Short mmCIF file of C-alpha atoms in Angstrom, two decimals:
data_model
loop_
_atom_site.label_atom_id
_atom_site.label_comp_id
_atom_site.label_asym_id
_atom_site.label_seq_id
_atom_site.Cartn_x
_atom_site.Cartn_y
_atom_site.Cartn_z
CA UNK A 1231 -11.35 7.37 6.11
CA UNK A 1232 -13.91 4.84 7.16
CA UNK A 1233 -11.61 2.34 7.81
CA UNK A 1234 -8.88 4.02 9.17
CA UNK A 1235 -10.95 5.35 11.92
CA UNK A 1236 -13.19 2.18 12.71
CA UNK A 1237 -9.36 0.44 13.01
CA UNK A 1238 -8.12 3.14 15.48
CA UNK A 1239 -11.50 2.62 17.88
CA UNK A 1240 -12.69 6.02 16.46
CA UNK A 1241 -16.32 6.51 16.13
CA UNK A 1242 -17.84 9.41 14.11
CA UNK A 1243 -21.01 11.01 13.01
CA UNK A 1244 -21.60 10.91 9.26
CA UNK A 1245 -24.00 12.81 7.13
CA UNK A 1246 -25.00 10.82 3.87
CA UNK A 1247 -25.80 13.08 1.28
CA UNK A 1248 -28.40 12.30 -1.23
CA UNK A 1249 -28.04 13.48 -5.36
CA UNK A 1250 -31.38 15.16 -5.35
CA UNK A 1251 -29.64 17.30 -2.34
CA UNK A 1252 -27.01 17.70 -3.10
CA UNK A 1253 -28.79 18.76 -7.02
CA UNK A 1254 -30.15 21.28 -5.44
CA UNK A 1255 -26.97 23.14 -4.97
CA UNK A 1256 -27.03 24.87 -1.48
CA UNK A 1257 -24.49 22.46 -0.13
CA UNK A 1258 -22.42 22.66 -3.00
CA UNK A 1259 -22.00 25.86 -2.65
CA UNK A 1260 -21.22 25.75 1.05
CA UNK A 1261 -18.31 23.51 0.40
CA UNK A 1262 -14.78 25.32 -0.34
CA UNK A 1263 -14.15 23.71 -3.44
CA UNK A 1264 -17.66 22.96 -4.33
CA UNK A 1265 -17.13 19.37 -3.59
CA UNK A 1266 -16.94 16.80 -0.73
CA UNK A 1267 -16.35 15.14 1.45
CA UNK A 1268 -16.09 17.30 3.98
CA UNK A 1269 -14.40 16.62 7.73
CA UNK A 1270 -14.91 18.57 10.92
CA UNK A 1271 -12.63 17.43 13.71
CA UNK A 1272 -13.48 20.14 16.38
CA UNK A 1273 -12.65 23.49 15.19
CA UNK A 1274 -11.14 22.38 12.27
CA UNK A 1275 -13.01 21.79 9.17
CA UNK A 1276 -11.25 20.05 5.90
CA UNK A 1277 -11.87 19.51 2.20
CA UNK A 1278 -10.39 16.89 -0.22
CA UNK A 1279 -10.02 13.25 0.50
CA UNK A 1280 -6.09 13.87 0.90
CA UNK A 1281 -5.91 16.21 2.82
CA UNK A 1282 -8.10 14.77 4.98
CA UNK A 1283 -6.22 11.38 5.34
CA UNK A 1284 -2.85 13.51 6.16
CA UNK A 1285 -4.53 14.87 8.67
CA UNK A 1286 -6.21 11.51 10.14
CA UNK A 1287 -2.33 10.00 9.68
CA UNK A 1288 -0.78 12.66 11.49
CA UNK A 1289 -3.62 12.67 14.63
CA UNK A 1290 -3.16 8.92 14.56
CA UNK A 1291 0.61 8.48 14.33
CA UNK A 1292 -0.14 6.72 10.86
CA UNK A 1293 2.09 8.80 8.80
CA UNK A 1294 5.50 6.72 9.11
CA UNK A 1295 7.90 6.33 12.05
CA UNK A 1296 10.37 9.09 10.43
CA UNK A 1297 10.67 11.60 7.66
CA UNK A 1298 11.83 8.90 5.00
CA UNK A 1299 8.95 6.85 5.87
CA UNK A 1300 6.18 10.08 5.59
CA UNK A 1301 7.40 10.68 2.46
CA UNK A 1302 7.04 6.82 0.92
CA UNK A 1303 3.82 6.77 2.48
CA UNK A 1304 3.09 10.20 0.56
CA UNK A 1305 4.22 8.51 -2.99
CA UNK A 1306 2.00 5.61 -2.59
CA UNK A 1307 -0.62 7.84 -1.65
CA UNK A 1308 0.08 10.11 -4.81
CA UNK A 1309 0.26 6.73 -6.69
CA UNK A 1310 -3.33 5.66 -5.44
CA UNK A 1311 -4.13 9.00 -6.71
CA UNK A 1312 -2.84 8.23 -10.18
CA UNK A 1313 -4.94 5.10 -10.02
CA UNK A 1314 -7.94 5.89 -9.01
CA UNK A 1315 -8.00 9.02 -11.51
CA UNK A 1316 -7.24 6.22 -14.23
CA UNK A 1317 -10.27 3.87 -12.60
CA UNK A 1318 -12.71 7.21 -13.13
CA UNK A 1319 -11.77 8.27 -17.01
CA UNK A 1320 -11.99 4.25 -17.88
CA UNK A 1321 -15.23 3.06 -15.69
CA UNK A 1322 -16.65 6.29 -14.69
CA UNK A 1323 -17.45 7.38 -17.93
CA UNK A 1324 -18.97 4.12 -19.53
CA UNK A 1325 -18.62 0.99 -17.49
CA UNK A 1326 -19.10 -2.19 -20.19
CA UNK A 1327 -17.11 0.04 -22.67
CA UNK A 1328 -13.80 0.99 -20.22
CA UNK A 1329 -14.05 -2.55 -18.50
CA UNK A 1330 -12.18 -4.45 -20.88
CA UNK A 1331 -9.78 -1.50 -21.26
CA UNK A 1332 -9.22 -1.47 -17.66
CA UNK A 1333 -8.94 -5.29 -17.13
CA UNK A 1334 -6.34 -5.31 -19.56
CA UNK A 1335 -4.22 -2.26 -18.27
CA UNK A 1336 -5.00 -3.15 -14.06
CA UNK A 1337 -1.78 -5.40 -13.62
CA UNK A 1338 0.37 -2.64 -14.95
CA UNK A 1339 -1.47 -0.32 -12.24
CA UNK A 1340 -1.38 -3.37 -9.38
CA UNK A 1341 2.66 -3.88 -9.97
CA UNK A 1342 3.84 -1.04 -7.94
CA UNK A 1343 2.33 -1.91 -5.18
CA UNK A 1344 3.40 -5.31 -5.40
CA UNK A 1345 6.68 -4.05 -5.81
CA UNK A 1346 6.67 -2.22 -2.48
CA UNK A 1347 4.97 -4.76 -0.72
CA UNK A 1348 7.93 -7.16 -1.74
CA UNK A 1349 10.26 -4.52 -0.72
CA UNK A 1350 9.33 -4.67 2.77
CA UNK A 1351 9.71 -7.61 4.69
CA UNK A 1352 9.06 -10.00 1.68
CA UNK A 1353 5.65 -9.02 1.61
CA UNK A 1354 5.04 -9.99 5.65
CA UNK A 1355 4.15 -6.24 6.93
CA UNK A 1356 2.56 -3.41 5.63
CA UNK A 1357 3.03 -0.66 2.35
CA UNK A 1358 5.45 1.05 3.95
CA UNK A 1359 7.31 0.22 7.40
CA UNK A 1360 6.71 -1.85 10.15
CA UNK A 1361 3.23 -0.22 10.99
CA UNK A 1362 0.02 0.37 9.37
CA UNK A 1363 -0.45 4.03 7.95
CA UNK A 1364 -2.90 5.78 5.90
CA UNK A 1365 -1.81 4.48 2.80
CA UNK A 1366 -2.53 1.23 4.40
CA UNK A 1367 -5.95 1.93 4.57
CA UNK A 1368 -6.54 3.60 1.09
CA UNK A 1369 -4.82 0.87 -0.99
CA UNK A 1370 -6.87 -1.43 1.15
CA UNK A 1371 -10.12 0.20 0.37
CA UNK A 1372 -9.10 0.27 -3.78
CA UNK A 1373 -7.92 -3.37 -3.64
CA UNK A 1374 -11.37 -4.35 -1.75
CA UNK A 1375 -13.22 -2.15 -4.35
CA UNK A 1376 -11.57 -3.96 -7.06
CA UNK A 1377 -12.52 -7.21 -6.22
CA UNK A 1378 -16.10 -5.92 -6.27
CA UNK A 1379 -15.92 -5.34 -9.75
CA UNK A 1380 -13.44 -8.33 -10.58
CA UNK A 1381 -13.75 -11.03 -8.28
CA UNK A 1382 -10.48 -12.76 -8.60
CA UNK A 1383 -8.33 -9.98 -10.08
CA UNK A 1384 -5.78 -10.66 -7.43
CA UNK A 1385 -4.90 -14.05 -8.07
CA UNK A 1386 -1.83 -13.38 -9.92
CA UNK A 1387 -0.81 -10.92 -7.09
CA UNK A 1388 0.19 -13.14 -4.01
CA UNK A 1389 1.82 -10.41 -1.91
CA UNK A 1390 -1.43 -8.23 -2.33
CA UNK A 1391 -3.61 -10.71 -2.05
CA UNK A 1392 -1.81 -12.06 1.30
CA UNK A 1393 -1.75 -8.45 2.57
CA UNK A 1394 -5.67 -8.31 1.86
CA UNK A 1395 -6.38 -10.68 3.75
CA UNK A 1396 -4.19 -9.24 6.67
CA UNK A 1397 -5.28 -6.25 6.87
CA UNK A 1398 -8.83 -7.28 6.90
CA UNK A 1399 -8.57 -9.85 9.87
CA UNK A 1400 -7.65 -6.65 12.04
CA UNK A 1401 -10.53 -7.20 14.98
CA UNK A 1402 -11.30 -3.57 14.55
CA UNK A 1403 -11.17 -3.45 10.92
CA UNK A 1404 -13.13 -7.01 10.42
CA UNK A 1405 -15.97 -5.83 12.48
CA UNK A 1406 -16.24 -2.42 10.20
CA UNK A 1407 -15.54 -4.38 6.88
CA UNK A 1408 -18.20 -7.07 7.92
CA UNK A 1409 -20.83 -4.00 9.35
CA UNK A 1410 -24.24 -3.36 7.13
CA UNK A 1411 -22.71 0.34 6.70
CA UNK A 1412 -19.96 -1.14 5.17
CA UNK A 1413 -21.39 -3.87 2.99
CA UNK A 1414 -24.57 -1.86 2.11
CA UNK A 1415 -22.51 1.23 0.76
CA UNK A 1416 -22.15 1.55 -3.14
CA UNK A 1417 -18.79 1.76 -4.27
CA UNK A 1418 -20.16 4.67 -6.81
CA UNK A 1419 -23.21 6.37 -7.11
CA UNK A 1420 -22.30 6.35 -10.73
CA UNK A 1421 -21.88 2.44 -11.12
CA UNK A 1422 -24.40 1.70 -8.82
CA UNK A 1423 -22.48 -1.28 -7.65
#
């Protein structure tokens, strides 16, 4: 979400929200699902990271030039989904024990996507079309998260690792990706990392 709006020229207000506060319950139970994050764009106030994005890719005209391209941008989506559920039951739970799990199963979970990106334009353009959508901007935040945790994991990926260093040479983008807020912020609370 970060992204996405620092690359449109959007700026926002952001509350960080502390364990020990959010511990303490009174939030959680303010929040419709008892979870964040949590998104207020005037009037309207939204729950659940997808949702969320839809909404940010529909304000933004990120969603796809046409139905057919909405709903490929949807399946990656759902198939970020699938992955990043997978990174959470093999890190999440115990980090040195799911790492060599997970480095063994993460090109089976990085083909896809290399797939598509091959798909399109040889690999020259984005996940899906000729212009950036919110998918875009998710699979660039995983990818970018990965090589937090395994510096090099691309190598064997040339498409993704080309579109990686695409996306983040957008001026917008860049400056965001390069910002304290940015390089400061944990990828987990729970990996401290």
């Amino acid at each position: 979400m970060r992204m996405l709006l620092a690359d449109q020229g959007q700026s926002w207000k952001e509350e960080a929200v502390t364990l020990d506060a959010w511990g303490q319950g009174t939030l959680k139970a303010s929040c419709l699902f008892g979870q964040l994050p949590k998104f207020q764009d005037g009037d309207l106030i939204l729950y659940q990271s997808n949702a969320i994005l839809r909404h940010l890719g529909r304000s933004f005209g990120l969603y796809g030039k046409d139905q057919q391209e909405a709903a490929l941008v949807d399946m990656v989506n759902d198939g970020l989904e699938d992955f990043i559920r997978h990174l959470g039951q093999q890190l999440f739970r115990n980090y040195e024990e799911g790492k060599a799990q997970y480095l063994k199963e993460l090109p089976g979970h990085l083909k896809p996507f290399e797939t598509l990106l091959a798909q399109n334009k040889s690999g020259q353009s984005f996940i899906v079309g000729g212009q950036i959508s919110f998918a875009d901007y998710r699979l660039l935040d995983l990818l970018l998260n990965q090589e937090r945790l395994f510096p090099g994991y691309l190598n064997d990926f040339p498409l993704l690792s080309a579109y990686v260093a695409r996306l983040r040479a957008r001026p917008k983008l860049k400056a965001f990706l390069d910002s304290p807020e940015h390089v400061n912020r944990p990828i987990s609370s729970r990996l401290k990392i």
